[in-house]
mmCIF file of C-alpha atoms in Angstrom:
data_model
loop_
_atom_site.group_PDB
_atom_site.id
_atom_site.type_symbol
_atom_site.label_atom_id
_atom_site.label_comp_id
_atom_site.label_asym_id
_atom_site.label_seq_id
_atom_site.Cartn_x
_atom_site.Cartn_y
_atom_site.Cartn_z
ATOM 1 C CA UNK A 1 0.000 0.000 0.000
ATOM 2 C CA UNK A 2 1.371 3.165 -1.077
ATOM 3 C CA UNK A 3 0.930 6.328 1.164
ATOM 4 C CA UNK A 4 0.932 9.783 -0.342
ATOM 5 C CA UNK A 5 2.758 12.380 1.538
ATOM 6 C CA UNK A 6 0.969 15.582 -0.400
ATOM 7 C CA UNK A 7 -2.296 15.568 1.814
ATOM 8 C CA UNK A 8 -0.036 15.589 4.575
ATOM 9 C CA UNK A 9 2.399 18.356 2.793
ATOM 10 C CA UNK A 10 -0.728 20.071 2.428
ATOM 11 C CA UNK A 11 -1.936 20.395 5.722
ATOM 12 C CA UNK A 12 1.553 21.309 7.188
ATOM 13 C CA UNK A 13 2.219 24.239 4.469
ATOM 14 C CA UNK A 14 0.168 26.360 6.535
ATOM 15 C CA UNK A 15 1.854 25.874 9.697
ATOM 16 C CA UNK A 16 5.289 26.309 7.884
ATOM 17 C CA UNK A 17 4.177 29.541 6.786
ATOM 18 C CA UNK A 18 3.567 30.926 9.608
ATOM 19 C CA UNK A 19 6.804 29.874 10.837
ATOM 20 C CA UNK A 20 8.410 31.372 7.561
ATOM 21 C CA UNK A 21 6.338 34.755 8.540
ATOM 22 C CA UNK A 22 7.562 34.900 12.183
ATOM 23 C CA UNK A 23 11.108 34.184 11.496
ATOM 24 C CA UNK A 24 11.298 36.879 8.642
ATOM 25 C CA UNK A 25 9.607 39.505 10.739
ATOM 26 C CA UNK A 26 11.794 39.056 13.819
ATOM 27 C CA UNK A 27 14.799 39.648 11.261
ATOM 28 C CA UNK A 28 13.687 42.501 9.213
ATOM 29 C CA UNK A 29 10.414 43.494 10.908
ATOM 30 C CA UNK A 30 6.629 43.002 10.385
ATOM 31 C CA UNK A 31 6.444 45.956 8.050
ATOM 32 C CA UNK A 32 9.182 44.983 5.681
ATOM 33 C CA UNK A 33 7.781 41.538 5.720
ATOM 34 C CA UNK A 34 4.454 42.815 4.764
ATOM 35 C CA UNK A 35 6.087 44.323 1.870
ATOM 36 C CA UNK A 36 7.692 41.425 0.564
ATOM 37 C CA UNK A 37 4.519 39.563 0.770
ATOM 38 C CA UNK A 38 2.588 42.142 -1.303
ATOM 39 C CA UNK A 39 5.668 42.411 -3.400
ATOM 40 C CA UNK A 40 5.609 38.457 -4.219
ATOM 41 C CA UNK A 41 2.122 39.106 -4.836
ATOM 42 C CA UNK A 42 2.079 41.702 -7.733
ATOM 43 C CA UNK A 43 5.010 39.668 -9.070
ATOM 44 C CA UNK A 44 3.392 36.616 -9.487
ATOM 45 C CA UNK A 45 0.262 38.607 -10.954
ATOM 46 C CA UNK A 46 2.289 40.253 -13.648
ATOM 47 C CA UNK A 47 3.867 36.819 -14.391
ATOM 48 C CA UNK A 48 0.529 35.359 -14.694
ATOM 49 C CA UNK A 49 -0.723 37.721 -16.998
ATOM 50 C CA UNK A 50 2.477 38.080 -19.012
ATOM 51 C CA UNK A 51 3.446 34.917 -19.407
ATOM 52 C CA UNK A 52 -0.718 33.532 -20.352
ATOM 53 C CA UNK A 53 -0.123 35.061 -23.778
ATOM 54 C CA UNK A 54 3.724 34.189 -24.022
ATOM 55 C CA UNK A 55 3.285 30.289 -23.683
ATOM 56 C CA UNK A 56 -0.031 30.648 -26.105
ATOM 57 C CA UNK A 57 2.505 32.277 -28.514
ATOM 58 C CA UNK A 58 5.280 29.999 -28.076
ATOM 59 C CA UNK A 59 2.967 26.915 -29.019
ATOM 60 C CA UNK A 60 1.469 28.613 -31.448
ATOM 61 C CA UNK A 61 5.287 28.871 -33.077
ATOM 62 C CA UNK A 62 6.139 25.713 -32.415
ATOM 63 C CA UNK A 63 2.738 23.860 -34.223
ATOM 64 C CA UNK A 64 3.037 26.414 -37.169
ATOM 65 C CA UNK A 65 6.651 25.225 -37.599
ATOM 66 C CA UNK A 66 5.344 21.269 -37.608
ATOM 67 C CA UNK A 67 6.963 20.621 -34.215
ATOM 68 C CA UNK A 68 5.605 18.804 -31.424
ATOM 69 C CA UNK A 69 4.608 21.691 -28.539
ATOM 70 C CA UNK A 70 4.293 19.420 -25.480
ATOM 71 C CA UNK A 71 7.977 21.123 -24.410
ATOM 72 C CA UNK A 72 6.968 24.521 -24.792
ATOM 73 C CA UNK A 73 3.322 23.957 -23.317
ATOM 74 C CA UNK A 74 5.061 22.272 -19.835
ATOM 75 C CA UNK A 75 7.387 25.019 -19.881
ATOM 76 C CA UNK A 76 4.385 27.216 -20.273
ATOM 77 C CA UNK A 77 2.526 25.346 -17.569
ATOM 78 C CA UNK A 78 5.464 25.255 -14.993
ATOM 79 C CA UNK A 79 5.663 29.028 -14.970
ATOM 80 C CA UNK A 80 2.199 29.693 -14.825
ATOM 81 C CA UNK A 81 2.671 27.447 -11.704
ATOM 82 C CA UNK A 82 5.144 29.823 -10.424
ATOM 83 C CA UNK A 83 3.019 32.736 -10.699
ATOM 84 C CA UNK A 84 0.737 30.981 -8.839
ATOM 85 C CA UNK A 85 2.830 29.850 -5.965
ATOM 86 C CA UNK A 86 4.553 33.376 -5.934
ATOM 87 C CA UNK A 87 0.430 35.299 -5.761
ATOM 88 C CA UNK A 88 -0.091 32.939 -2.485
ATOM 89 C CA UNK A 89 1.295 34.701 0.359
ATOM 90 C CA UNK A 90 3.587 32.950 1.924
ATOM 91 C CA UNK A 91 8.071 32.689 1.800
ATOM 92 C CA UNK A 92 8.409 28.741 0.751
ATOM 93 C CA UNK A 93 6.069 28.673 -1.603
ATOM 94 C CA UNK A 94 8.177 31.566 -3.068
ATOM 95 C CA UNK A 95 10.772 29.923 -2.828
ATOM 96 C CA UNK A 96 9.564 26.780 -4.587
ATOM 97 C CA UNK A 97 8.459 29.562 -7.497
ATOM 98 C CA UNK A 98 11.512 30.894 -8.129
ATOM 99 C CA UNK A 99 13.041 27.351 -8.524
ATOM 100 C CA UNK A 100 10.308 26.875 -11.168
ATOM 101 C CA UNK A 101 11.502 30.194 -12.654
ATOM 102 C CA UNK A 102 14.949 28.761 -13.520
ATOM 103 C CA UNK A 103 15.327 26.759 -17.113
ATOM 104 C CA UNK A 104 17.298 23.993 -15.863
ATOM 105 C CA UNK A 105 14.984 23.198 -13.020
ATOM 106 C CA UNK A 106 11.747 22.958 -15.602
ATOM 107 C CA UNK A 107 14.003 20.891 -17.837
ATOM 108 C CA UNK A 108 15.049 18.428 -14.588
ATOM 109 C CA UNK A 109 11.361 18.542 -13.917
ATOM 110 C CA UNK A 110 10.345 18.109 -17.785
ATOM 111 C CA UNK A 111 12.300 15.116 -18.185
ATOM 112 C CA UNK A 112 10.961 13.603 -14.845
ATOM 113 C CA UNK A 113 7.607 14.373 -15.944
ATOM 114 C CA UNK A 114 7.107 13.762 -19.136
ATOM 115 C CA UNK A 115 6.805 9.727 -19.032
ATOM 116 C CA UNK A 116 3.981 10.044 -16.737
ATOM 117 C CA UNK A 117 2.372 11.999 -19.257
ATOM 118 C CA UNK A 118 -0.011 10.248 -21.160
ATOM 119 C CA UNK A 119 -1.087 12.271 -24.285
ATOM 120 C CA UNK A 120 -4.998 11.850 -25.227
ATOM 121 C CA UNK A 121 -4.152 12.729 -29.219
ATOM 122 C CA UNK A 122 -0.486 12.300 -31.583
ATOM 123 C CA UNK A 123 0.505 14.842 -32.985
ATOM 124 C CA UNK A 124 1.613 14.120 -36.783
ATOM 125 C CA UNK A 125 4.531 15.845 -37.978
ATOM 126 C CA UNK A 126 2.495 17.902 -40.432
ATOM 127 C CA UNK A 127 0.601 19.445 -37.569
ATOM 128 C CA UNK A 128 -2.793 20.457 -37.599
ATOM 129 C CA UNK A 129 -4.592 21.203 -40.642
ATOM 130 C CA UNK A 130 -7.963 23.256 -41.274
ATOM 131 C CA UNK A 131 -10.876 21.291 -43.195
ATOM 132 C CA UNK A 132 -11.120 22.061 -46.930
ATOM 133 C CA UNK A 133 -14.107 24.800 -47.582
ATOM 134 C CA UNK A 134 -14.304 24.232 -51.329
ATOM 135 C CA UNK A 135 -18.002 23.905 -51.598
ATOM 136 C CA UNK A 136 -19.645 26.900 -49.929
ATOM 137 C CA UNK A 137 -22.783 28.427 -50.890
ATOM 138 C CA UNK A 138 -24.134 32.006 -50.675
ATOM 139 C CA UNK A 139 -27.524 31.829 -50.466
ATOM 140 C CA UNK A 140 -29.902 35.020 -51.227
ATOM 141 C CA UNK A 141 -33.194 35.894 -49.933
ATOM 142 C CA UNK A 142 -35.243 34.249 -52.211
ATOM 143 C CA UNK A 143 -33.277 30.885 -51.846
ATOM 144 C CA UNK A 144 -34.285 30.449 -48.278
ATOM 145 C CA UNK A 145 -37.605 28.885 -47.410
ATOM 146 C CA UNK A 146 -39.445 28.494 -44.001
ATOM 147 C CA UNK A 147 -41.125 25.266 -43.338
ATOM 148 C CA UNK A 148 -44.429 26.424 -43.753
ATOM 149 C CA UNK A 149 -43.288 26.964 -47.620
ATOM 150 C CA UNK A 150 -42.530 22.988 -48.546
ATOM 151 C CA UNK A 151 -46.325 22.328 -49.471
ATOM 152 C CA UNK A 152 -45.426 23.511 -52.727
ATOM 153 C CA UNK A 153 -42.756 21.613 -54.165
ATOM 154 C CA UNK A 154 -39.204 21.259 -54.561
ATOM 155 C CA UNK A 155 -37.157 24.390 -55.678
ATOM 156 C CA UNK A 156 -35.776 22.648 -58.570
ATOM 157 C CA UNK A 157 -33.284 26.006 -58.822
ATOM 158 C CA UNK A 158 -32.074 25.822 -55.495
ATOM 159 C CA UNK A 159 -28.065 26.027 -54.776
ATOM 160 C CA UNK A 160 -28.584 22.835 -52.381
ATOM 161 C CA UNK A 161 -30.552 20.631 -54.764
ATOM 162 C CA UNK A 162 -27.369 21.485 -57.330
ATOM 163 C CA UNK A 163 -25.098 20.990 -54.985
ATOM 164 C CA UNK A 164 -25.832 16.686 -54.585
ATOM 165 C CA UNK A 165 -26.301 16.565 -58.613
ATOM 166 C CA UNK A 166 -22.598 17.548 -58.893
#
């Protein structure tokens, strides 16, 4: 039987916080430490916001080029993570952010990661490609019927009627 250690992680974060905020403030003081809780804060909401339309962008890139963008989107997904733990108040979970902040720790946690993954779709080489839209048809006013209208006949002129002869 395999125990978890995140629910109890979770329930200790709290306490450790506390500790981190009592430490801190004896050290620099309770305003300073306010600061650099707010400051952490509006960080980690610029990140958020910055970075939302960065990693949309990078994938973007990389499925225009033909490339797989699993790297880019975990990348993506790591530092939205960041911004996350850096907008909840708190010193260690800052401090876990701005591990997540460095490349070489996203890559270490990439590569751990990324056979766990199981990916719902493949994604060809060719990337993805838009459905052909060679038979549209503009229809006018008069080529639109209501339902009330069928009792007398086909519309032998219609655009739709043409379209399954071809």
């Amino acid at each position: 039987m395999r125990i978890s250690l995140l629910p109890l992680f979770l329930l200790a974060l709290p306490l450790l916080e506390i500790a981190g905020f009592v430490i801190v403030g004896s050290q620099i003081g309770a305003l300073a430490t306010v600061g650099l809780v707010l400051a952490s804060t509006i960080a980690g909401s610029l990140l958020l916001r910055h970075q939302g339309f960065g990693v949309m962008t990078r994938v973007r890139a990389e499925m225009d080029a033909g490339r797989d963008p699993s790297h880019q989107l975990a990348h993506g997904a790591m530092i939205v993570l960041a911004a996350i733990l850096l907008i909840i108040p708190g010193f260690i979970t800052d401090v876990f952010a701005i591990l997540l902040l460095l490349p070489p720790v996203r890559d270490l946690a990439w590569r751990m990661l990324k056979g766990r993954i199981v990916l719902a779709t493949s994604f060809s080489g060719s990337g993805f490609r838009t459905r052909p839209r060679d038979k549209v048809i503009d229809l006018d006013d008069g080529d639109y019927t209501r339902a009330d209208d069928y009792n007398r006949g086909p519309d032998h002129n219609s655009p739709w009627r043409r379209l399954k002869d071809d």
